[in-house]
Tab-separated table of C-alpha atoms in Angstrom:
chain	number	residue	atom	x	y	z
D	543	UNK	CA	74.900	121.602	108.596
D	544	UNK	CA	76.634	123.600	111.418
D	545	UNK	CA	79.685	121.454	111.231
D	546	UNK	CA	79.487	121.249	107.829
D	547	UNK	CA	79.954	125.107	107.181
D	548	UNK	CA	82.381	125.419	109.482
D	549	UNK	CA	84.181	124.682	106.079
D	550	UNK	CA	83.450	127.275	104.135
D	551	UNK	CA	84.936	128.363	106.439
D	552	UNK	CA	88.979	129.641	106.638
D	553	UNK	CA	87.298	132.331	109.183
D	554	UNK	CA	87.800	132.741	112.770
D	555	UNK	CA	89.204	135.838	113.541
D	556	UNK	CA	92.446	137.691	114.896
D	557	UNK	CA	92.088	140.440	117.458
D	558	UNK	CA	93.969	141.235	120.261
D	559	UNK	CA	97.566	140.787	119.244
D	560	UNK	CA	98.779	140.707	123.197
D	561	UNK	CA	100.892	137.597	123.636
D	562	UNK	CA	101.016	137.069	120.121
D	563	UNK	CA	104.025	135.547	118.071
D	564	UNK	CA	105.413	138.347	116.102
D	565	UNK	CA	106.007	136.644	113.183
D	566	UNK	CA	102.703	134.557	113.208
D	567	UNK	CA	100.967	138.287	112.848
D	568	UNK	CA	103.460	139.427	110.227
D	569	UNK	CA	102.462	136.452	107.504
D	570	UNK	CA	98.418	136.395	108.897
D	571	UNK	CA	98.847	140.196	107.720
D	572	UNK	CA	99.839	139.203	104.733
D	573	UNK	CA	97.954	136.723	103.657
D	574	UNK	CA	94.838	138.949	104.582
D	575	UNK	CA	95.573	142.006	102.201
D	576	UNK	CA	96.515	139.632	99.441
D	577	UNK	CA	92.954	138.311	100.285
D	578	UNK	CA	91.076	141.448	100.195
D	579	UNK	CA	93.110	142.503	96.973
D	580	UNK	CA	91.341	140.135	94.512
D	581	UNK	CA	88.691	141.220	93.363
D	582	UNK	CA	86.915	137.607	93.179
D	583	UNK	CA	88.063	134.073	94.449
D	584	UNK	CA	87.159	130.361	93.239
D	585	UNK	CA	88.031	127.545	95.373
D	586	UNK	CA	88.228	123.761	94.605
D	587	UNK	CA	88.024	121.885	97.699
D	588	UNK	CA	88.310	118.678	99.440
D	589	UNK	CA	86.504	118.551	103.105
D	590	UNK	CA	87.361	115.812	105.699
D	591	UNK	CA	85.908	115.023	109.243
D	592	UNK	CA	87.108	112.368	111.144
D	593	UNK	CA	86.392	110.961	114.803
D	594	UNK	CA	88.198	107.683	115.876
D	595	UNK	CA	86.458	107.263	119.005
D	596	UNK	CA	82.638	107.554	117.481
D	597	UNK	CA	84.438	105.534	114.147
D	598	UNK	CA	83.233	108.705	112.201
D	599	UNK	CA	85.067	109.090	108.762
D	600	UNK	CA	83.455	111.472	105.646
D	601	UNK	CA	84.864	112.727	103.350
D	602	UNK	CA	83.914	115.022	100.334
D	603	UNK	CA	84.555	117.581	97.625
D	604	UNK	CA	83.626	120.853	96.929
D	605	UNK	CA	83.423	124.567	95.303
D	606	UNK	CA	82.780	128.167	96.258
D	607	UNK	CA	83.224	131.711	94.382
D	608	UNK	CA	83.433	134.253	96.673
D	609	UNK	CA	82.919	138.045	95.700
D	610	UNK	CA	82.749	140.158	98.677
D	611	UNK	CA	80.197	139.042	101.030
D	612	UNK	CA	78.604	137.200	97.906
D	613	UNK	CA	79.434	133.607	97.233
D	614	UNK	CA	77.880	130.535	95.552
D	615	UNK	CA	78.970	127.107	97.370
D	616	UNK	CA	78.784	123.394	96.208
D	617	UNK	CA	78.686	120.321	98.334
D	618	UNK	CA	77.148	116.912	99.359
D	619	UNK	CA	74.961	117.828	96.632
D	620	UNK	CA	73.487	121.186	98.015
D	621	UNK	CA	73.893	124.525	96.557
D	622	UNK	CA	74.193	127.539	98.701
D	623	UNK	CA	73.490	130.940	97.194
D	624	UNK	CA	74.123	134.317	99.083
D	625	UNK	CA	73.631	137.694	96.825
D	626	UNK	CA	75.040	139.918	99.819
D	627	UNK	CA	71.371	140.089	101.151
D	628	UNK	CA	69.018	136.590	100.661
D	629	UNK	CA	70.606	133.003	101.447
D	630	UNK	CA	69.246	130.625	99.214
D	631	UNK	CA	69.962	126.725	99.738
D	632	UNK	CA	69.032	124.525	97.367
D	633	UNK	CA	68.353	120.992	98.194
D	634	UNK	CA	67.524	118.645	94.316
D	635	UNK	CA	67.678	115.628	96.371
D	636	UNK	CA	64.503	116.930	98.520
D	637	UNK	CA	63.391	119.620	95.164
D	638	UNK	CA	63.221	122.137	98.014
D	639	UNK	CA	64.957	125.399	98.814
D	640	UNK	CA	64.678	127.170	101.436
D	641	UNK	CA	65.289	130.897	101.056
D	642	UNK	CA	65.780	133.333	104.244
D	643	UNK	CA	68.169	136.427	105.350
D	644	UNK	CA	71.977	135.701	106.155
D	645	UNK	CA	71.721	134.309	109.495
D	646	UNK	CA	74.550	131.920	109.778
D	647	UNK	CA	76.522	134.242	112.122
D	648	UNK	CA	73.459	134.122	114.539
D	649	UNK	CA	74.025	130.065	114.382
D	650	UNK	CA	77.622	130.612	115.112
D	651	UNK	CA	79.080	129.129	111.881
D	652	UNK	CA	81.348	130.444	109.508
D	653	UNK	CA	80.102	131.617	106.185
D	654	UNK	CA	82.283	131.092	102.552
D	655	UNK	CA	82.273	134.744	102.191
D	656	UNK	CA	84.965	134.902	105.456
D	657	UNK	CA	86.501	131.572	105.076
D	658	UNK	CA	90.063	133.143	103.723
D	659	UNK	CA	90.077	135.861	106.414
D	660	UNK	CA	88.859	133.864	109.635
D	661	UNK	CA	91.891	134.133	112.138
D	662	UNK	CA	91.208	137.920	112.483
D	663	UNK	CA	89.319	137.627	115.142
D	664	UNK	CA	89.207	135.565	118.926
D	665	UNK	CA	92.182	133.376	118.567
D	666	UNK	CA	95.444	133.920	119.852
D	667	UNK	CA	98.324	132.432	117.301
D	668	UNK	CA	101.704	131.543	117.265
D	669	UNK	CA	104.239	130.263	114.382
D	670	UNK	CA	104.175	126.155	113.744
D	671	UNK	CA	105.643	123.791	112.086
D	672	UNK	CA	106.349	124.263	108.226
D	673	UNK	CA	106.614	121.089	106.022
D	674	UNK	CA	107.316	120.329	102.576
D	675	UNK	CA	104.022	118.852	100.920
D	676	UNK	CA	104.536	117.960	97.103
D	677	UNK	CA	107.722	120.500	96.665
D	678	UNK	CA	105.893	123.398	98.279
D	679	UNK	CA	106.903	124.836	101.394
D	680	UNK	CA	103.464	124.938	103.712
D	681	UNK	CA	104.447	126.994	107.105
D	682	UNK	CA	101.564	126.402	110.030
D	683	UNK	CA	100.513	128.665	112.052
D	684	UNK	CA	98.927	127.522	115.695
D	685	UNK	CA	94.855	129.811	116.636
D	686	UNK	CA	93.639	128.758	119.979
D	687	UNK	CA	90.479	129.935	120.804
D	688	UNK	CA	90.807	133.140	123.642
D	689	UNK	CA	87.018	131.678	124.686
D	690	UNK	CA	88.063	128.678	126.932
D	691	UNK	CA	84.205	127.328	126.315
D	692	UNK	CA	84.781	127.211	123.148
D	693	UNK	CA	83.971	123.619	121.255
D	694	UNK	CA	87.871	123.544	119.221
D	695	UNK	CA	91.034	122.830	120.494
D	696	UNK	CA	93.285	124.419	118.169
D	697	UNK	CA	93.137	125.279	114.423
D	698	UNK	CA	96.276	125.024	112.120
D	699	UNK	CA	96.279	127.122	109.461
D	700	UNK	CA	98.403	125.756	106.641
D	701	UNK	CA	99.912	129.073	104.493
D	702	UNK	CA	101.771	128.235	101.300
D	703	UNK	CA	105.199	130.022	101.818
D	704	UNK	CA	105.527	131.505	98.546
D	705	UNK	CA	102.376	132.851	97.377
D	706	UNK	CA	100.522	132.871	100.916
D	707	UNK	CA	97.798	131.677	99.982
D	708	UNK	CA	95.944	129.079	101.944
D	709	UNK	CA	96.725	125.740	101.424
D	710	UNK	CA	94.631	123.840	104.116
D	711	UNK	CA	93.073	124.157	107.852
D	712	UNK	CA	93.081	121.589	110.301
D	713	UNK	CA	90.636	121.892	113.446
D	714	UNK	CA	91.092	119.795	116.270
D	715	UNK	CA	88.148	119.796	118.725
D	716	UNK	CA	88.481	118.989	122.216
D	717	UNK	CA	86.373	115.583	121.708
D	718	UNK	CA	88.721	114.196	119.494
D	719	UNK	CA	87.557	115.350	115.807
D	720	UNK	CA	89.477	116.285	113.311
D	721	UNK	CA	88.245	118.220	110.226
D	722	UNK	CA	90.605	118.907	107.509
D	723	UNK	CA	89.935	121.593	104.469
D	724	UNK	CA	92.217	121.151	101.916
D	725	UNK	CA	92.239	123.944	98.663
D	726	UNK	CA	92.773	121.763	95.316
D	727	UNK	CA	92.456	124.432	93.501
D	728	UNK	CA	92.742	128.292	94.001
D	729	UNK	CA	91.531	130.837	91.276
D	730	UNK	CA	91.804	134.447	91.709
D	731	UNK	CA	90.014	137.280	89.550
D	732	UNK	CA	88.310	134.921	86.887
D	733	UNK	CA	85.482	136.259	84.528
D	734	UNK	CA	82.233	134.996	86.419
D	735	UNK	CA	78.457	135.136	85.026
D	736	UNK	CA	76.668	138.315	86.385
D	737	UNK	CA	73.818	136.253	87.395
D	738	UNK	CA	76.033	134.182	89.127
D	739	UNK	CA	74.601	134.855	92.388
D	740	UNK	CA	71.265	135.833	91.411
D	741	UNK	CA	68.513	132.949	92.269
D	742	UNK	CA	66.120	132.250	89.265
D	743	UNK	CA	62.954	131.079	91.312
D	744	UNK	CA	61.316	130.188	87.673
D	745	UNK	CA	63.954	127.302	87.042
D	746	UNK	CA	62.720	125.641	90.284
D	747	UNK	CA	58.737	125.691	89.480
D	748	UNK	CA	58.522	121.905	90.705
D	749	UNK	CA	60.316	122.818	94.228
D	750	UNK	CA	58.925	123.520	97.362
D	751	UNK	CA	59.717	126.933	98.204
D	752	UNK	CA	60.583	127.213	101.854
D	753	UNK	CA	60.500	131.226	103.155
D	754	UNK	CA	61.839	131.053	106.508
D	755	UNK	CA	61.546	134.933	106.981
């Protein structure tokens, strides 16, 4: 699960700007307050991981709405539920869920709610390559981690030129796997449920009910 939410995941983090490409902090800049100007976000997804040497190849689709710090997340069948204070996961395949406080950031992962703002924070960056994928100009933009402990080689954050937005991240980790997040689709400021991130316990009367804390 910790690899898997490293998905949700466009969010790492950008501070320090010493030895910093310029123009790698100008468009990061920019594609962060266009970020934090909508007022709601929902993302179609497609998630790979790949590892030649362990012959390790998934792949997988997915969806998020993100609101803030809330966000309700969709994949390999599990249903992740944050309401800004309770994380609910919800597991049909095992009728369980398993309800506790927002600890992900404890574990070290990345949470939905900060996947579109990640490089703000312990990465240094520098401008890439940019390449033409289906008639839209994608430029990349190179994080490597400031902690030299850390688990990932480099990240390449794939920004669409025109309206930078995110198009895809690729994460390279220092043994040799590759995960790949790739946005399908990218919705900004759509009418959403109210209850959309509320947790109806009563519709789950035949789960287990797992209260961590």
């Amino acid at each position: 699960m910790k690899r898997l939410f490293i998905i949700a995941f466009l969010a790492l983090g950008i501070t320090g700007f010493a030895q910093n490409d310029t123009k790698a902090e100008t468009l990061l800049n920019e594609v962060s307050s266009k970020i934090k100007a909508y007022k709601n976000i929902s993302l179609d997804f497609k998630y790979e991981l790949n590892n030649v040497s362990e012959n390790i190849k998934q792949e997988t689709r997915g969806d998020v709405v993100i609101e803030g710090e809330k966000y309700k997340l969709n994949i390999l069948g599990i249903t992740r539920i944050y309401d800004g204070k309770t994380l609910y996961t919800i597991s049909p395949e095992d009728e369980e869920v398993t309800i506790s406080s927002d600890n992900t950031e404890d574990e070290g992962t990345i949470t939905p709610s900060k996947m579109l703002s990640f490089y703000e924070d312990g990465y240094t960056y520098k401008m890439d390559i940019i390449q033409n994928v289906k008639g839209r100009q994608i430029q990349y933009v190179k994080l490597s981690p400031i902690d030299t402990n850390s688990e990932i080689k480099h990240v390449l954050l794939g920004i669409d030129a025109t309206t930078k937005h995110i198009y895809n991240l690729i994460e390279v980790g220092k043994d040799g796997t590759k995960t790949i997040l790739t946005v399908n689709s990218f919705k900004t400021d759509e009418p959403i449920s109210k209850t959309l991130f509320t947790f109806d316990e009563s519709k789950y009367s035949d789960y287990f009910i797992n209260r961590i804390d």
